[in-house]
Amino acid sequence: GQSLEQPSEVTAVEGAIVQINCTYQTSGFYGLSWYQQHDGGAPTFLSYNGLDGLEETGRFSSFLSRSDSYGYLLLQELQMKDSASYFCAVRDKQAGTALIFGKGTTLSVSS
Amino acid sequence: DAGVIQSPRHEVTEMGQEVTLRCKPISGHDYLFWYRQTMMRGLELLIYFNNNVPIDDSGMPEDRFSAKMPNASFSTLKIQPSEPRDSAVYFCASRGDEQYFGPGTRLTVT
């Protein structure tokens, strides 16, 4: 089966940089995705890494190391509105094309 | 595009009643997924379809749960009979290049 590990909670202040790590175990790994979910809302797509390296989208970046079964989401210049849950998700051969999600990391940004 | 559309947004029902959740995927997306989210279990994949055909329903918790996709623009998830432990937020998602979620249906079974 698949398993994903990410921290349950992270706290930071406005303007800071935060890194949310994700380690995974899968069979036949395809790629790692990141989603953001605000309270009461739906998960929204942030980024996808299919290959090793860094993907940058504005204040958010995501990194993948396939050899280490590890990735992270980097959030820069934190804003209050970034307070949300962040999920890593994998797509692998066993699950077909479906995304399997981690338990999520709750990020709290304070002023 | 309007995104993935789900109805109803909220459903409160009594134990033993039948519940039907509805989903309209993004036009042109050929994959459709049903997830359930609870505090205890997180986001769980229940079932997914490719070109209207169910591919993997191993996440469906019990025979009380069933899902159909009669055409490319509509899917249902049915719970019959419902139980209090089915209370959760049910998300539908569809996928083209990436996977996009609908707003969810918050189900409360009393």
CSV table of C-alpha atoms in Angstrom, one decimal:
chain,number,residue,atom,x,y,z
A,1,GLY,CA,0.0,0.0,0.0
A,2,GLN,CA,0.9,3.6,0.3
A,3,SER,CA,1.8,5.7,3.3
A,4,LEU,CA,2.6,9.4,3.6
A,5,GLU,CA,4.0,11.2,6.6
A,6,GLN,CA,3.9,14.9,7.2
A,7,PRO,CA,3.9,17.0,10.4
A,8,SER,CA,0.4,17.6,11.9
A,9,GLU,CA,1.0,21.2,12.8
A,10,VAL,CA,3.3,24.1,12.0
A,11,THR,CA,3.2,27.7,13.4
A,12,ALA,CA,4.9,30.8,12.0
A,13,VAL,CA,4.7,34.5,11.9
A,14,GLU,CA,3.8,36.8,9.0
A,15,GLY,CA,6.7,37.4,6.6
A,16,ALA,CA,8.5,34.2,7.7
A,17,ILE,CA,9.4,31.1,5.6
A,18,VAL,CA,8.0,27.7,6.4
A,19,GLN,CA,8.9,24.3,5.0
A,20,ILE,CA,6.4,21.4,5.2
A,21,ASN,CA,8.0,18.0,4.7
A,22,CYS,CA,6.5,14.9,3.3
A,23,THR,CA,7.9,11.4,3.2
A,24,TYR,CA,6.2,8.6,1.4
A,25,GLN,CA,6.2,4.9,0.7
A,26,THR,CA,4.6,3.6,-2.5
A,27,SER,CA,5.0,1.0,-5.1
A,28,GLY,CA,5.7,2.5,-8.6
A,29,PHE,CA,5.7,6.2,-7.7
A,30,TYR,CA,4.5,8.6,-10.4
A,31,GLY,CA,4.6,12.0,-8.7
A,32,LEU,CA,3.9,14.2,-5.6
A,33,SER,CA,1.2,16.8,-5.4
A,34,TRP,CA,0.4,19.5,-2.9
A,35,TYR,CA,-3.0,20.8,-2.0
A,36,GLN,CA,-4.2,23.6,0.3
A,37,GLN,CA,-7.5,23.5,2.2
A,38,HIS,CA,-9.0,26.3,4.2
A,39,ASP,CA,-11.5,25.6,7.0
A,40,GLY,CA,-14.8,24.6,5.4
A,41,GLY,CA,-13.4,24.7,1.9
A,42,ALA,CA,-12.3,22.2,-0.7
A,43,PRO,CA,-8.7,21.1,-1.3
A,44,THR,CA,-7.2,23.3,-4.0
A,45,PHE,CA,-4.3,22.3,-6.2
A,46,LEU,CA,-0.9,24.0,-5.5
A,47,SER,CA,1.8,22.1,-7.3
A,48,TYR,CA,3.0,18.9,-8.8
A,49,ASN,CA,6.5,17.3,-8.9
A,50,GLY,CA,7.0,14.4,-11.3
A,51,LEU,CA,10.7,14.7,-11.5
A,52,ASP,CA,13.4,15.5,-9.0
A,53,GLY,CA,14.0,19.2,-8.3
A,54,LEU,CA,12.3,22.4,-7.4
A,55,GLU,CA,9.1,23.8,-8.9
A,56,GLU,CA,8.4,27.4,-8.1
A,57,THR,CA,5.0,29.2,-8.3
A,58,GLY,CA,5.1,32.7,-6.8
A,59,ARG,CA,5.6,32.5,-3.1
A,60,PHE,CA,5.2,28.7,-3.1
A,61,SER,CA,7.8,26.2,-4.1
A,62,SER,CA,7.8,22.4,-4.0
A,63,PHE,CA,10.7,20.0,-4.1
A,64,LEU,CA,11.0,16.3,-4.8
A,65,SER,CA,13.8,13.8,-4.3
A,66,ARG,CA,12.7,10.4,-5.7
A,67,SER,CA,15.7,8.6,-4.3
A,68,ASP,CA,14.9,9.7,-0.8
A,69,SER,CA,11.1,9.3,-1.2
A,70,TYR,CA,10.9,12.9,0.1
A,71,GLY,CA,9.4,16.2,-0.8
A,72,TYR,CA,8.6,19.5,0.7
A,73,LEU,CA,6.4,22.5,0.2
A,74,LEU,CA,8.1,25.9,0.9
A,75,LEU,CA,6.0,28.9,1.6
A,76,GLN,CA,7.7,32.3,1.6
A,77,GLU,CA,6.7,35.7,2.8
A,78,LEU,CA,3.9,34.2,4.8
A,79,GLN,CA,0.6,36.0,5.0
A,80,MET,CA,-2.3,35.5,7.4
A,81,LYS,CA,-4.4,34.1,4.5
A,82,ASP,CA,-1.9,31.2,4.2
A,83,SER,CA,-3.3,29.7,7.5
A,84,ALA,CA,-4.8,26.5,6.2
A,85,SER,CA,-4.1,22.8,6.0
A,86,TYR,CA,-1.6,21.5,3.5
A,87,PHE,CA,-1.7,18.0,2.1
A,88,CYS,CA,0.8,16.1,0.1
A,89,ALA,CA,-0.5,13.4,-2.2
A,90,VAL,CA,1.0,10.7,-4.3
A,91,ARG,CA,0.0,8.9,-7.4
A,92,ASP,CA,1.3,5.4,-7.8
A,93,LYS,CA,0.8,2.3,-9.7
A,94,GLN,CA,-1.2,0.5,-7.0
A,95,ALA,CA,-3.7,3.3,-6.8
A,96,GLY,CA,-3.9,3.7,-10.6
A,97,THR,CA,-4.3,7.3,-11.4
A,98,ALA,CA,-6.0,8.3,-8.1
A,99,LEU,CA,-4.3,10.6,-5.6
A,100,ILE,CA,-3.7,9.2,-2.1
A,101,PHE,CA,-3.5,12.0,0.5
A,102,GLY,CA,-1.5,12.4,3.6
A,103,LYS,CA,-3.2,13.4,6.9
A,104,GLY,CA,-2.4,17.1,6.3
A,105,THR,CA,-0.4,19.8,8.1
A,106,THR,CA,-2.2,22.6,9.8
A,107,LEU,CA,-0.3,25.9,9.3
A,108,SER,CA,-1.1,28.7,11.6
A,109,VAL,CA,0.3,32.2,10.7
A,110,SER,CA,0.2,34.9,13.4
A,111,SER,CA,1.0,38.6,13.2
B,1,ASP,CA,-15.6,26.7,-16.6
B,2,ALA,CA,-17.7,26.5,-13.4
B,3,GLY,CA,-15.5,23.9,-11.8
B,4,VAL,CA,-16.7,20.7,-10.2
B,5,ILE,CA,-20.3,21.1,-9.0
B,6,GLN,CA,-21.7,19.2,-6.1
B,7,SER,CA,-25.2,19.1,-4.6
B,8,PRO,CA,-26.5,19.3,-2.1
B,9,ARG,CA,-23.9,21.4,-0.1
B,10,HIS,CA,-25.4,20.3,3.2
B,11,GLU,CA,-27.5,17.3,4.0
B,12,VAL,CA,-29.0,16.3,7.4
B,13,THR,CA,-30.8,13.1,7.6
B,14,GLU,CA,-31.9,10.5,10.0
B,15,MET,CA,-30.3,7.1,10.4
B,16,GLY,CA,-31.7,4.6,8.1
B,17,GLN,CA,-32.6,7.0,5.4
B,18,GLU,CA,-31.3,6.9,1.8
B,19,VAL,CA,-28.8,9.7,0.9
B,20,THR,CA,-27.9,10.6,-2.7
B,21,LEU,CA,-25.0,13.0,-3.4
B,22,ARG,CA,-24.5,14.4,-6.9
B,23,CYS,CA,-21.5,15.6,-8.9
B,24,LYS,CA,-21.0,17.3,-12.2
B,25,PRO,CA,-17.3,17.1,-13.2
B,26,ILE,CA,-15.4,19.7,-15.2
B,27,SER,CA,-16.2,19.3,-18.9
B,28,GLY,CA,-13.5,17.3,-20.8
B,29,HIS,CA,-12.1,15.6,-17.7
B,30,ASP,CA,-12.2,11.9,-18.1
B,31,TYR,CA,-11.5,10.9,-14.5
B,32,LEU,CA,-13.9,11.3,-11.6
B,33,PHE,CA,-13.2,10.6,-7.9
B,34,TRP,CA,-15.2,10.4,-4.8
B,35,TYR,CA,-13.5,11.1,-1.5
B,36,ARG,CA,-14.7,11.3,2.1
B,37,GLN,CA,-13.1,13.5,4.7
B,38,THR,CA,-13.3,13.2,8.5
B,39,MET,CA,-11.1,14.5,11.3
B,40,MET,CA,-10.1,10.9,12.3
B,41,ARG,CA,-9.4,9.4,8.9
B,42,GLY,CA,-8.5,12.4,6.8
B,43,LEU,CA,-9.2,12.3,3.0
B,44,GLU,CA,-10.1,8.8,1.9
B,45,LEU,CA,-10.5,7.8,-1.7
B,46,LEU,CA,-13.8,5.9,-2.0
B,47,ILE,CA,-14.1,5.1,-5.8
B,48,TYR,CA,-13.0,6.5,-9.1
B,49,PHE,CA,-14.2,6.3,-12.7
B,50,ASN,CA,-12.4,6.6,-16.0
B,51,ASN,CA,-14.6,7.5,-19.0
B,52,ASN,CA,-17.7,6.7,-16.9
B,53,VAL,CA,-16.4,3.2,-16.0
B,54,PRO,CA,-15.7,2.4,-12.3
B,55,ILE,CA,-12.0,1.5,-12.0
B,56,ASP,CA,-11.4,1.0,-8.3
B,57,ASP,CA,-14.0,0.8,-5.6
B,58,SER,CA,-11.8,-0.7,-3.0
B,59,GLY,CA,-12.2,2.3,-0.8
B,60,MET,CA,-16.0,2.0,-0.5
B,61,PRO,CA,-16.5,1.2,3.1
B,62,GLU,CA,-19.5,-1.1,2.9
B,63,ASP,CA,-22.2,-2.4,0.6
B,64,ARG,CA,-24.4,0.4,1.8
B,65,PHE,CA,-22.4,2.7,-0.4
B,66,SER,CA,-22.8,2.7,-4.2
B,67,ALA,CA,-21.7,5.0,-6.9
B,68,LYS,CA,-22.7,5.4,-10.6
B,69,MET,CA,-21.7,7.5,-13.5
B,70,PRO,CA,-24.3,7.2,-16.2
B,71,ASN,CA,-22.7,9.8,-18.5
B,72,ALA,CA,-19.6,12.0,-18.7
B,73,SER,CA,-21.3,14.9,-16.9
B,74,PHE,CA,-22.9,13.3,-13.9
B,75,SER,CA,-22.2,11.0,-11.0
B,76,THR,CA,-24.0,9.9,-7.9
B,77,LEU,CA,-22.9,8.5,-4.6
B,78,LYS,CA,-25.6,6.8,-2.7
B,79,ILE,CA,-25.7,5.6,0.9
B,80,GLN,CA,-28.6,3.2,1.8
B,81,PRO,CA,-29.3,2.9,4.7
B,82,SER,CA,-27.3,5.8,6.2
B,83,GLU,CA,-25.7,5.6,9.7
B,84,PRO,CA,-24.4,8.2,12.1
B,85,ARG,CA,-20.8,7.1,11.3
B,86,ASP,CA,-21.3,8.1,7.7
B,87,SER,CA,-21.3,11.8,8.8
B,88,ALA,CA,-18.5,13.5,6.9
B,89,VAL,CA,-17.7,15.8,4.1
B,90,TYR,CA,-17.9,14.1,0.8
B,91,PHE,CA,-15.9,15.5,-2.1
B,92,CYS,CA,-16.1,14.8,-5.8
B,93,ALA,CA,-13.1,15.6,-7.9
B,94,SER,CA,-12.3,15.4,-11.6
B,95,ARG,CA,-9.0,15.3,-13.4
B,96,GLY,CA,-7.6,16.5,-16.7
B,97,ASP,CA,-4.0,17.4,-16.2
B,98,GLU,CA,-4.5,17.9,-12.5
B,99,GLN,CA,-7.2,17.0,-10.0
B,100,TYR,CA,-9.7,19.6,-9.0
B,101,PHE,CA,-12.2,19.2,-6.2
B,102,GLY,CA,-15.8,20.3,-5.9
B,103,PRO,CA,-17.0,22.3,-2.8
B,104,GLY,CA,-18.1,19.1,-1.0
B,105,THR,CA,-21.3,17.9,0.6
B,106,ARG,CA,-21.4,18.1,4.4
B,107,LEU,CA,-23.5,15.1,5.5
B,108,THR,CA,-24.9,14.8,9.0
B,109,VAL,CA,-26.7,11.6,9.9
B,110,THR,CA,-28.6,11.8,13.2
